[in-house]
Amino acid sequence: MGKMDGKVALITGGARGQGRAHAVRLAEEGADIIITDICEQIEGVHYPLGTESDLAETTKLVEELGRKCLSYQADARDAERMREVTDEAVGVLGRLDTVVINHGIGLPHGTDPDSVEIWDTVIATNLSAVWRTVVATLPHLKAHGDGGSIIVTGSAASLVAIFNNAAYTSAKHGLIGLVKALAADLARDWIRVNAILPTNVNTTLFVNEYNMHRFCPDKENPTIDDMRFTAQSLNLQPIPWIEPEDVAHSVLYLASDDAKYVTGIALPVDAGMTIQPPGITPHLGARIGELEYQLRTNQ
Ligand SMILES: NC(=O)c1ccc[n+]([C@@H]2O[C@H](COP(=O)([O-])OP(=O)(O)OC[C@H]3O[C@@H](n4cnc5c(N)ncnc54)[C@H](O)[C@@H]3O)[C@@H](O)[C@H]2O)c1
């Protein structure tokens, strides 16, 4: 007997990374899955986003578990497209119980003129598109009267500032307000709304060429291993980053009846990153900020 038997979950940004891990974990517990992903590049993002073949791979992994999986190329910023694919998928699978709004981009910026466009792109993707996904999916969560769970992927940056990431920090802070407001509005319908706040995770959003150079300015060709020391200094627990599966366990908890009376919370899965005692890492954080500034201004 699985914790998600008879349930259907929709996951945005499900082609790879954390979204894929959530799809697999929820399917392992019996859910049928709907995954959406943009599967194309967003202008200005300095690492490759998910692809159609990534989306096909997640679909295969879910189906290998004996669950149904419908996948769609859909930009979460496009409210009409999100409504269209949700309506179609729920028409096939019969219902919707869980919505994991996980998609997102990391796009550092300073205060130079091009930061205006970057700001708009990040806010549109990491904040406004979360709302748009809620609007597209909520009618289906309400339709069956059994309640439901909306889980939003925030970040440690929902609680603390990240250097050279004003837009990302603002969007992720904003999600906490959105989660609380929705939790209040939807409690009477037994629809719970919560956020998870991961520390750095081993996905392309974090482990990419840009961040390798940012974390290892002394190396000409830095590798993932070269990132470990600085990355680890950001967490209290002695690890540089966590794996997508570590986040998926918390998503399952919030999706399942184990969290029946849990709503409106923001759950850190952050190896202690956001409770750093003063004096341990600020200089390191500031150093990364400085290095990133140098990287940007040298480009
Ligand atoms: N990796 C980290 O260190 C980290 C830490 C904290 C929070 N997060 C958050 O976790 C979430 C998942 O990211 P990840 O780490 O799995 O990175 P990822 O880049 O591997 O996955 C994100 C997915 O979202 C998709 N996506 C981006 N914009 C989209 C849009 N407009 N519509 C639909 N899909 C879109 C991408 O194509 C990609 O497949 C994001 O919200 C991110 O901000 C990541």
mmCIF file of C-alpha atoms and ligand atoms in Angstrom:
data_model
loop_
_atom_site.group_PDB
_atom_site.id
_atom_site.type_symbol
_atom_site.label_atom_id
_atom_site.label_comp_id
_atom_site.label_asym_id
_atom_site.label_seq_id
_atom_site.Cartn_x
_atom_site.Cartn_y
_atom_site.Cartn_z
ATOM 1 C CA MET A 1 0.000 0.000 0.000
ATOM 2 C CA GLY A 2 1.591 3.275 -1.147
ATOM 3 C CA LYS A 3 1.135 6.708 0.409
ATOM 4 C CA MET A 4 -0.079 8.110 -2.928
ATOM 5 C CA ASP A 5 -2.277 5.231 -4.107
ATOM 6 C CA GLY A 6 -5.170 6.461 -6.260
ATOM 7 C CA LYS A 7 -3.731 9.960 -6.497
ATOM 8 C CA VAL A 8 -2.551 12.024 -9.453
ATOM 9 C CA ALA A 9 0.304 14.522 -9.151
ATOM 10 C CA LEU A 10 1.356 17.269 -11.581
ATOM 11 C CA ILE A 11 4.976 18.465 -11.459
ATOM 12 C CA THR A 12 6.334 21.509 -13.310
ATOM 13 C CA GLY A 13 9.968 21.504 -14.413
ATOM 14 C CA GLY A 14 9.748 17.728 -14.332
ATOM 15 C CA ALA A 15 12.090 16.915 -17.214
ATOM 16 C CA ARG A 16 15.110 16.448 -14.976
ATOM 17 C CA GLY A 17 16.718 17.408 -11.661
ATOM 18 C CA GLN A 18 14.510 17.736 -8.613
ATOM 19 C CA GLY A 19 11.306 17.561 -10.668
ATOM 20 C CA ARG A 20 12.302 14.153 -11.995
ATOM 21 C CA ALA A 21 13.116 12.911 -8.483
ATOM 22 C CA HIS A 22 9.699 14.109 -7.258
ATOM 23 C CA ALA A 23 7.950 12.348 -10.150
ATOM 24 C CA VAL A 24 9.747 9.088 -9.422
ATOM 25 C CA ARG A 25 9.270 9.267 -5.634
ATOM 26 C CA LEU A 26 5.531 10.015 -5.880
ATOM 27 C CA ALA A 27 5.123 7.256 -8.494
ATOM 28 C CA GLU A 28 6.948 4.794 -6.223
ATOM 29 C CA GLU A 29 4.204 5.490 -3.687
ATOM 30 C CA GLY A 30 1.441 4.835 -6.223
ATOM 31 C CA ALA A 31 0.669 8.191 -7.886
ATOM 32 C CA ASP A 32 0.035 8.653 -11.578
ATOM 33 C CA ILE A 33 2.053 11.580 -12.871
ATOM 34 C CA ILE A 34 1.679 14.603 -15.147
ATOM 35 C CA ILE A 35 4.945 16.370 -15.928
ATOM 36 C CA THR A 36 5.457 19.668 -17.684
ATOM 37 C CA ASP A 37 8.661 21.426 -18.686
ATOM 38 C CA ILE A 38 9.585 24.286 -20.974
ATOM 39 C CA CYS A 39 12.119 22.112 -22.864
ATOM 40 C CA GLU A 40 13.678 25.086 -24.544
ATOM 41 C CA GLN A 41 16.143 27.789 -23.615
ATOM 42 C CA ILE A 42 15.093 31.013 -21.875
ATOM 43 C CA GLU A 43 17.116 33.963 -23.165
ATOM 44 C CA GLY A 44 19.911 34.946 -20.801
ATOM 45 C CA VAL A 45 20.082 31.685 -18.840
ATOM 46 C CA HIS A 46 23.737 30.612 -18.847
ATOM 47 C CA TYR A 47 23.250 26.840 -18.589
ATOM 48 C CA PRO A 48 21.111 24.443 -20.646
ATOM 49 C CA LEU A 49 17.520 23.988 -19.492
ATOM 50 C CA GLY A 50 15.639 20.689 -19.689
ATOM 51 C CA THR A 51 15.067 19.063 -23.089
ATOM 52 C CA GLU A 52 12.412 16.920 -24.717
ATOM 53 C CA SER A 53 14.649 13.879 -24.317
ATOM 54 C CA ASP A 54 14.981 14.657 -20.583
ATOM 55 C CA LEU A 55 11.183 14.783 -20.425
ATOM 56 C CA ALA A 56 10.951 11.427 -22.236
ATOM 57 C CA GLU A 57 13.462 9.937 -19.770
ATOM 58 C CA THR A 58 11.394 10.998 -16.734
ATOM 59 C CA THR A 59 8.281 9.567 -18.406
ATOM 60 C CA LYS A 60 10.079 6.261 -18.942
ATOM 61 C CA LEU A 61 11.266 6.119 -15.321
ATOM 62 C CA VAL A 62 7.719 6.641 -14.036
ATOM 63 C CA GLU A 63 6.246 4.101 -16.446
ATOM 64 C CA GLU A 64 8.866 1.531 -15.417
ATOM 65 C CA LEU A 65 7.345 1.785 -11.944
ATOM 66 C CA GLY A 66 4.015 0.680 -13.414
ATOM 67 C CA ARG A 67 2.407 4.122 -13.136
ATOM 68 C CA LYS A 68 0.834 6.253 -15.856
ATOM 69 C CA CYS A 69 2.754 9.344 -16.937
ATOM 70 C CA LEU A 70 1.636 12.116 -19.278
ATOM 71 C CA SER A 71 4.254 14.659 -20.235
ATOM 72 C CA TYR A 72 3.943 18.031 -21.930
ATOM 73 C CA GLN A 73 6.212 20.715 -23.239
ATOM 74 C CA ALA A 74 4.723 23.767 -21.531
ATOM 75 C CA ASP A 75 6.151 27.061 -20.360
ATOM 76 C CA ALA A 76 4.755 27.693 -16.877
ATOM 77 C CA ARG A 77 4.687 31.428 -17.689
ATOM 78 C CA ASP A 78 2.020 30.698 -20.303
ATOM 79 C CA ALA A 79 -1.245 30.507 -18.355
ATOM 80 C CA GLU A 80 -3.286 29.424 -21.377
ATOM 81 C CA ARG A 81 -0.918 26.544 -22.207
ATOM 82 C CA MET A 82 -0.820 25.418 -18.573
ATOM 83 C CA ARG A 83 -4.619 25.359 -18.467
ATOM 84 C CA GLU A 84 -4.773 23.455 -21.769
ATOM 85 C CA VAL A 85 -2.336 20.701 -20.751
ATOM 86 C CA THR A 86 -3.776 20.361 -17.241
ATOM 87 C CA ASP A 87 -7.322 20.049 -18.566
ATOM 88 C CA GLU A 88 -6.229 17.468 -21.129
ATOM 89 C CA ALA A 89 -4.197 15.365 -18.676
ATOM 90 C CA VAL A 90 -6.838 15.400 -15.966
ATOM 91 C CA GLY A 91 -9.372 14.410 -18.628
ATOM 92 C CA VAL A 92 -7.300 11.282 -19.239
ATOM 93 C CA LEU A 93 -6.191 10.447 -15.677
ATOM 94 C CA GLY A 94 -9.501 11.391 -14.054
ATOM 95 C CA ARG A 95 -8.447 13.673 -11.202
ATOM 96 C CA LEU A 96 -5.717 15.849 -9.701
ATOM 97 C CA ASP A 97 -4.596 15.695 -6.061
ATOM 98 C CA THR A 98 -1.092 17.139 -5.841
ATOM 99 C CA VAL A 99 0.620 19.993 -7.654
ATOM 100 C CA VAL A 100 4.383 20.371 -7.242
ATOM 101 C CA ILE A 101 5.402 23.752 -8.668
ATOM 102 C CA ASN A 102 9.089 23.071 -8.986
ATOM 103 C CA HIS A 103 10.281 24.718 -12.216
ATOM 104 C CA GLY A 104 12.757 27.567 -11.901
ATOM 105 C CA ILE A 105 15.856 29.272 -13.229
ATOM 106 C CA GLY A 106 18.974 30.686 -11.611
ATOM 107 C CA LEU A 107 20.163 33.863 -13.271
ATOM 108 C CA PRO A 108 22.610 36.061 -11.327
ATOM 109 C CA HIS A 109 22.812 39.761 -12.057
ATOM 110 C CA GLY A 110 24.235 42.987 -10.757
ATOM 111 C CA THR A 111 22.835 46.490 -10.959
ATOM 112 C CA ASP A 112 23.956 47.237 -14.530
ATOM 113 C CA PRO A 113 21.359 48.170 -17.183
ATOM 114 C CA ASP A 114 20.784 44.599 -18.395
ATOM 115 C CA SER A 115 19.693 43.696 -14.870
ATOM 116 C CA VAL A 116 16.265 45.178 -15.662
ATOM 117 C CA GLU A 117 15.525 42.496 -18.242
ATOM 118 C CA ILE A 118 17.022 39.751 -16.102
ATOM 119 C CA TRP A 119 14.842 40.845 -13.191
ATOM 120 C CA ASP A 120 11.715 40.571 -15.352
ATOM 121 C CA THR A 121 12.697 37.124 -16.634
ATOM 122 C CA VAL A 122 13.430 35.728 -13.178
ATOM 123 C CA ILE A 123 10.322 37.184 -11.533
ATOM 124 C CA ALA A 124 8.145 35.981 -14.442
ATOM 125 C CA THR A 125 9.537 32.445 -14.190
ATOM 126 C CA ASN A 126 10.180 31.918 -10.488
ATOM 127 C CA LEU A 127 7.230 33.855 -9.044
ATOM 128 C CA SER A 128 4.500 34.857 -11.528
ATOM 129 C CA ALA A 129 4.534 31.474 -13.290
ATOM 130 C CA VAL A 130 3.979 29.784 -9.924
ATOM 131 C CA TRP A 131 0.773 31.780 -9.530
ATOM 132 C CA ARG A 132 -0.202 30.971 -13.121
ATOM 133 C CA THR A 133 0.263 27.270 -12.441
ATOM 134 C CA VAL A 134 -1.939 27.559 -9.359
ATOM 135 C CA VAL A 135 -4.678 29.250 -11.387
ATOM 136 C CA ALA A 136 -4.507 26.558 -14.089
ATOM 137 C CA THR A 137 -4.603 23.600 -11.693
ATOM 138 C CA LEU A 138 -6.781 24.728 -8.781
ATOM 139 C CA PRO A 139 -10.172 24.011 -10.411
ATOM 140 C CA HIS A 140 -9.150 20.351 -10.698
ATOM 141 C CA LEU A 141 -7.979 20.151 -7.069
ATOM 142 C CA LYS A 142 -11.341 21.551 -5.993
ATOM 143 C CA ALA A 143 -13.429 19.467 -8.384
ATOM 144 C CA HIS A 144 -13.507 16.165 -6.460
ATOM 145 C CA GLY A 145 -13.977 17.636 -2.982
ATOM 146 C CA ASP A 146 -11.294 15.411 -1.390
ATOM 147 C CA GLY A 147 -8.849 18.262 -0.815
ATOM 148 C CA GLY A 148 -5.310 18.351 -2.155
ATOM 149 C CA SER A 149 -1.755 19.537 -1.731
ATOM 150 C CA ILE A 150 0.164 22.281 -3.494
ATOM 151 C CA ILE A 151 3.910 22.234 -2.916
ATOM 152 C CA VAL A 152 6.066 25.110 -4.103
ATOM 153 C CA THR A 153 9.831 24.862 -4.467
ATOM 154 C CA GLY A 154 11.398 27.840 -2.772
ATOM 155 C CA SER A 155 15.032 27.864 -1.744
ATOM 156 C CA ALA A 156 17.310 28.755 1.113
ATOM 157 C CA ALA A 157 17.103 32.067 -0.779
ATOM 158 C CA SER A 158 13.496 32.283 0.464
ATOM 159 C CA LEU A 159 14.974 33.081 3.889
ATOM 160 C CA VAL A 160 18.406 34.611 3.282
ATOM 161 C CA ALA A 161 19.999 36.764 0.604
ATOM 162 C CA ILE A 162 22.165 35.290 -2.138
ATOM 163 C CA PHE A 163 24.882 37.594 -3.466
ATOM 164 C CA ASN A 164 24.247 38.972 -6.971
ATOM 165 C CA ASN A 165 20.824 37.362 -7.031
ATOM 166 C CA ALA A 166 18.375 40.099 -6.095
ATOM 167 C CA ALA A 167 15.716 38.806 -8.486
ATOM 168 C CA TYR A 168 16.102 35.161 -7.440
ATOM 169 C CA THR A 169 16.099 36.108 -3.745
ATOM 170 C CA SER A 170 13.037 38.330 -4.207
ATOM 171 C CA ALA A 171 11.100 35.709 -6.180
ATOM 172 C CA LYS A 172 11.887 32.977 -3.665
ATOM 173 C CA HIS A 173 11.013 35.229 -0.699
ATOM 174 C CA GLY A 174 7.785 36.132 -2.502
ATOM 175 C CA LEU A 175 6.818 32.479 -2.730
ATOM 176 C CA ILE A 176 6.568 32.291 1.046
ATOM 177 C CA GLY A 177 3.977 35.072 1.006
ATOM 178 C CA LEU A 178 2.099 33.342 -1.785
ATOM 179 C CA VAL A 179 2.102 30.036 0.091
ATOM 180 C CA LYS A 180 0.731 31.636 3.267
ATOM 181 C CA ALA A 181 -1.975 33.584 1.397
ATOM 182 C CA LEU A 182 -3.093 30.521 -0.570
ATOM 183 C CA ALA A 183 -3.007 28.309 2.522
ATOM 184 C CA ALA A 184 -5.361 30.742 4.233
ATOM 185 C CA ASP A 185 -7.718 30.955 1.261
ATOM 186 C CA LEU A 186 -7.846 27.211 0.590
ATOM 187 C CA ALA A 187 -7.879 25.686 4.076
ATOM 188 C CA ARG A 188 -11.669 25.284 4.104
ATOM 189 C CA ASP A 189 -11.406 23.233 0.907
ATOM 190 C CA TRP A 190 -8.815 20.987 2.602
ATOM 191 C CA ILE A 191 -6.260 22.099 0.039
ATOM 192 C CA ARG A 192 -2.933 22.473 1.797
ATOM 193 C CA VAL A 193 -0.235 24.774 0.458
ATOM 194 C CA ASN A 194 3.398 24.521 1.567
ATOM 195 C CA ALA A 195 6.913 25.328 0.394
ATOM 196 C CA ILE A 196 10.149 23.386 0.537
ATOM 197 C CA LEU A 197 13.387 25.328 0.773
ATOM 198 C CA PRO A 198 16.428 23.354 -0.397
ATOM 199 C CA THR A 199 20.059 24.281 0.059
ATOM 200 C CA ASN A 200 22.242 23.797 -3.024
ATOM 201 C CA VAL A 201 21.244 20.678 -4.921
ATOM 202 C CA ASN A 202 23.235 18.548 -7.331
ATOM 203 C CA THR A 203 21.395 19.604 -10.504
ATOM 204 C CA THR A 204 22.361 21.596 -13.586
ATOM 205 C CA LEU A 205 20.907 24.772 -12.089
ATOM 206 C CA PHE A 206 23.684 24.682 -9.498
ATOM 207 C CA VAL A 207 26.425 22.456 -10.905
ATOM 208 C CA ASN A 208 27.279 24.205 -14.164
ATOM 209 C CA GLU A 209 30.266 25.869 -15.799
ATOM 210 C CA TYR A 210 29.293 29.318 -14.595
ATOM 211 C CA ASN A 211 29.109 28.297 -10.943
ATOM 212 C CA MET A 212 32.314 26.247 -11.206
ATOM 213 C CA HIS A 213 34.165 29.410 -12.241
ATOM 214 C CA ARG A 214 32.340 31.467 -9.627
ATOM 215 C CA PHE A 215 33.260 29.054 -6.835
ATOM 216 C CA CYS A 216 36.821 28.355 -8.045
ATOM 217 C CA PRO A 217 38.254 31.580 -9.469
ATOM 218 C CA ASP A 218 41.832 30.326 -9.175
ATOM 219 C CA LYS A 219 41.304 27.381 -11.532
ATOM 220 C CA GLU A 220 41.345 27.726 -15.277
ATOM 221 C CA ASN A 221 39.252 24.601 -15.853
ATOM 222 C CA PRO A 222 37.456 23.920 -12.587
ATOM 223 C CA THR A 223 35.556 20.678 -12.101
ATOM 224 C CA ILE A 224 32.670 19.729 -9.863
ATOM 225 C CA ASP A 225 35.173 18.474 -7.281
ATOM 226 C CA ASP A 226 36.815 21.884 -7.123
ATOM 227 C CA MET A 227 33.477 23.386 -6.048
ATOM 228 C CA ARG A 228 33.134 21.201 -2.976
ATOM 229 C CA PHE A 229 35.148 23.189 -0.462
ATOM 230 C CA THR A 230 33.432 26.530 -0.950
ATOM 231 C CA ALA A 231 30.016 24.943 -1.413
ATOM 232 C CA GLN A 232 30.415 23.026 1.846
ATOM 233 C CA SER A 233 31.258 26.213 3.719
ATOM 234 C CA LEU A 234 27.708 27.412 3.035
ATOM 235 C CA ASN A 235 26.079 24.509 4.923
ATOM 236 C CA LEU A 236 26.326 23.684 8.633
ATOM 237 C CA GLN A 237 26.206 19.947 8.066
ATOM 238 C CA PRO A 238 29.458 18.844 6.436
ATOM 239 C CA ILE A 239 28.254 18.338 2.874
ATOM 240 C CA PRO A 240 28.652 20.562 -0.190
ATOM 241 C CA TRP A 241 25.174 19.944 -1.624
ATOM 242 C CA ILE A 242 22.277 17.544 -1.378
ATOM 243 C CA GLU A 243 20.781 15.232 -4.011
ATOM 244 C CA PRO A 244 17.382 15.702 -5.701
ATOM 245 C CA GLU A 245 16.136 12.549 -3.950
ATOM 246 C CA ASP A 246 16.791 14.193 -0.555
ATOM 247 C CA VAL A 247 14.273 16.883 -1.465
ATOM 248 C CA ALA A 248 11.808 14.364 -2.918
ATOM 249 C CA HIS A 249 11.305 12.718 0.500
ATOM 250 C CA SER A 250 9.997 16.033 1.855
ATOM 251 C CA VAL A 251 7.776 16.520 -1.180
ATOM 252 C CA LEU A 252 6.262 13.077 -0.563
ATOM 253 C CA TYR A 253 5.666 13.977 3.091
ATOM 254 C CA LEU A 254 3.862 17.214 2.180
ATOM 255 C CA ALA A 255 1.866 15.497 -0.584
ATOM 256 C CA SER A 256 0.728 12.585 1.576
ATOM 257 C CA ASP A 257 -1.765 12.307 4.414
ATOM 258 C CA ASP A 258 1.208 12.224 6.821
ATOM 259 C CA ALA A 259 1.019 16.014 6.500
ATOM 260 C CA LYS A 260 -2.774 16.143 6.720
ATOM 261 C CA TYR A 261 -2.773 19.107 9.114
ATOM 262 C CA VAL A 262 0.350 20.813 7.795
ATOM 263 C CA THR A 263 -0.403 23.920 5.767
ATOM 264 C CA GLY A 264 1.202 27.316 5.197
ATOM 265 C CA ILE A 265 4.717 26.213 6.176
ATOM 266 C CA ALA A 266 8.082 26.662 4.500
ATOM 267 C CA LEU A 267 10.162 23.564 5.233
ATOM 268 C CA PRO A 268 13.921 23.999 4.933
ATOM 269 C CA VAL A 269 15.809 20.991 3.567
ATOM 270 C CA ASP A 270 19.008 22.921 3.802
ATOM 271 C CA ALA A 271 21.682 21.178 5.877
ATOM 272 C CA GLY A 272 21.460 24.104 8.281
ATOM 273 C CA MET A 273 22.346 26.743 5.698
ATOM 274 C CA THR A 274 19.769 29.264 6.887
ATOM 275 C CA ILE A 275 20.500 29.001 10.610
ATOM 276 C CA GLN A 276 24.195 29.775 10.361
ATOM 277 C CA PRO A 277 25.422 31.329 13.607
ATOM 278 C CA PRO A 278 26.847 34.785 12.928
ATOM 279 C CA GLY A 279 30.528 34.857 12.141
ATOM 280 C CA ILE A 280 30.967 31.430 10.613
ATOM 281 C CA THR A 281 30.410 32.044 6.954
ATOM 282 C CA PRO A 282 29.517 35.625 6.145
ATOM 283 C CA HIS A 283 33.046 36.343 4.973
ATOM 284 C CA LEU A 284 32.918 33.314 2.691
ATOM 285 C CA GLY A 285 29.551 34.340 1.313
ATOM 286 C CA ALA A 286 30.869 37.838 0.769
ATOM 287 C CA ARG A 287 33.943 36.396 -0.927
ATOM 288 C CA ILE A 288 31.734 34.498 -3.381
ATOM 289 C CA GLY A 289 29.841 37.721 -3.987
ATOM 290 C CA GLU A 290 33.101 39.544 -4.708
ATOM 291 C CA LEU A 291 34.330 36.776 -7.000
ATOM 292 C CA GLU A 292 31.098 36.756 -8.876
ATOM 293 C CA TYR A 293 31.295 40.505 -9.320
ATOM 294 C CA GLN A 294 34.800 40.137 -10.757
ATOM 295 C CA LEU A 295 33.604 37.383 -13.057
ATOM 296 C CA ARG A 296 30.781 39.532 -14.351
ATOM 297 C CA THR A 297 32.812 42.669 -14.832
ATOM 298 C CA ASN A 298 35.642 40.784 -16.595
ATOM 299 C CA GLN A 299 33.236 39.327 -19.152
HETATM 300 N N1 LIG B 1 19.779 23.297 -7.640
HETATM 301 C C1 LIG B 1 19.806 24.059 -6.557
HETATM 302 O O1 LIG B 1 20.875 24.288 -5.959
HETATM 303 C C2 LIG B 1 18.534 24.647 -5.979
HETATM 304 C C3 LIG B 1 18.539 25.092 -4.650
HETATM 305 C C4 LIG B 1 17.371 25.605 -4.103
HETATM 306 C C5 LIG B 1 16.216 25.672 -4.889
HETATM 307 N N2 LIG B 1 16.241 25.257 -6.186
HETATM 308 C C6 LIG B 1 14.993 25.327 -6.948
HETATM 309 O O2 LIG B 1 14.625 24.002 -7.274
HETATM 310 C C7 LIG B 1 13.773 24.012 -8.410
HETATM 311 C C8 LIG B 1 14.180 22.908 -9.369
HETATM 312 O O3 LIG B 1 15.453 23.208 -9.922
HETATM 313 P P1 LIG B 1 16.561 22.091 -10.161
HETATM 314 O O4 LIG B 1 17.584 22.255 -9.112
HETATM 315 O O5 LIG B 1 15.925 20.767 -10.346
HETATM 316 O O6 LIG B 1 17.197 22.631 -11.540
HETATM 317 P P2 LIG B 1 17.048 22.101 -13.040
HETATM 318 O O7 LIG B 1 17.542 23.208 -13.874
HETATM 319 O O8 LIG B 1 17.692 20.768 -13.180
HETATM 320 O O9 LIG B 1 15.485 21.875 -13.237
HETATM 321 C C9 LIG B 1 14.597 22.935 -13.427
HETATM 322 C C10 LIG B 1 13.664 22.570 -14.580
HETATM 323 O O10 LIG B 1 12.701 23.643 -14.722
HETATM 324 C C11 LIG B 1 12.496 23.832 -16.106
HETATM 325 N N3 LIG B 1 11.976 25.186 -16.337
HETATM 326 C C12 LIG B 1 12.617 26.362 -16.202
HETATM 327 N N4 LIG B 1 11.817 27.374 -16.537
HETATM 328 C C13 LIG B 1 10.614 26.841 -16.858
HETATM 329 C C14 LIG B 1 9.366 27.377 -17.274
HETATM 330 N N5 LIG B 1 9.185 28.687 -17.450
HETATM 331 N N6 LIG B 1 8.345 26.525 -17.495
HETATM 332 C C15 LIG B 1 8.516 25.188 -17.351
HETATM 333 N N7 LIG B 1 9.678 24.616 -16.991
HETATM 334 C C16 LIG B 1 10.718 25.443 -16.743
HETATM 335 C C17 LIG B 1 13.862 23.591 -16.746
HETATM 336 O O11 LIG B 1 13.774 23.284 -18.138
HETATM 337 C C18 LIG B 1 14.398 22.428 -15.918
HETATM 338 O O12 LIG B 1 14.109 21.181 -16.504
HETATM 339 C C19 LIG B 1 13.845 25.431 -8.972
HETATM 340 O O13 LIG B 1 12.686 26.130 -8.563
HETATM 341 C C20 LIG B 1 15.059 26.015 -8.292
HETATM 342 O O14 LIG B 1 14.982 27.417 -8.171
HETATM 343 C C21 LIG B 1 17.372 24.738 -6.741
#
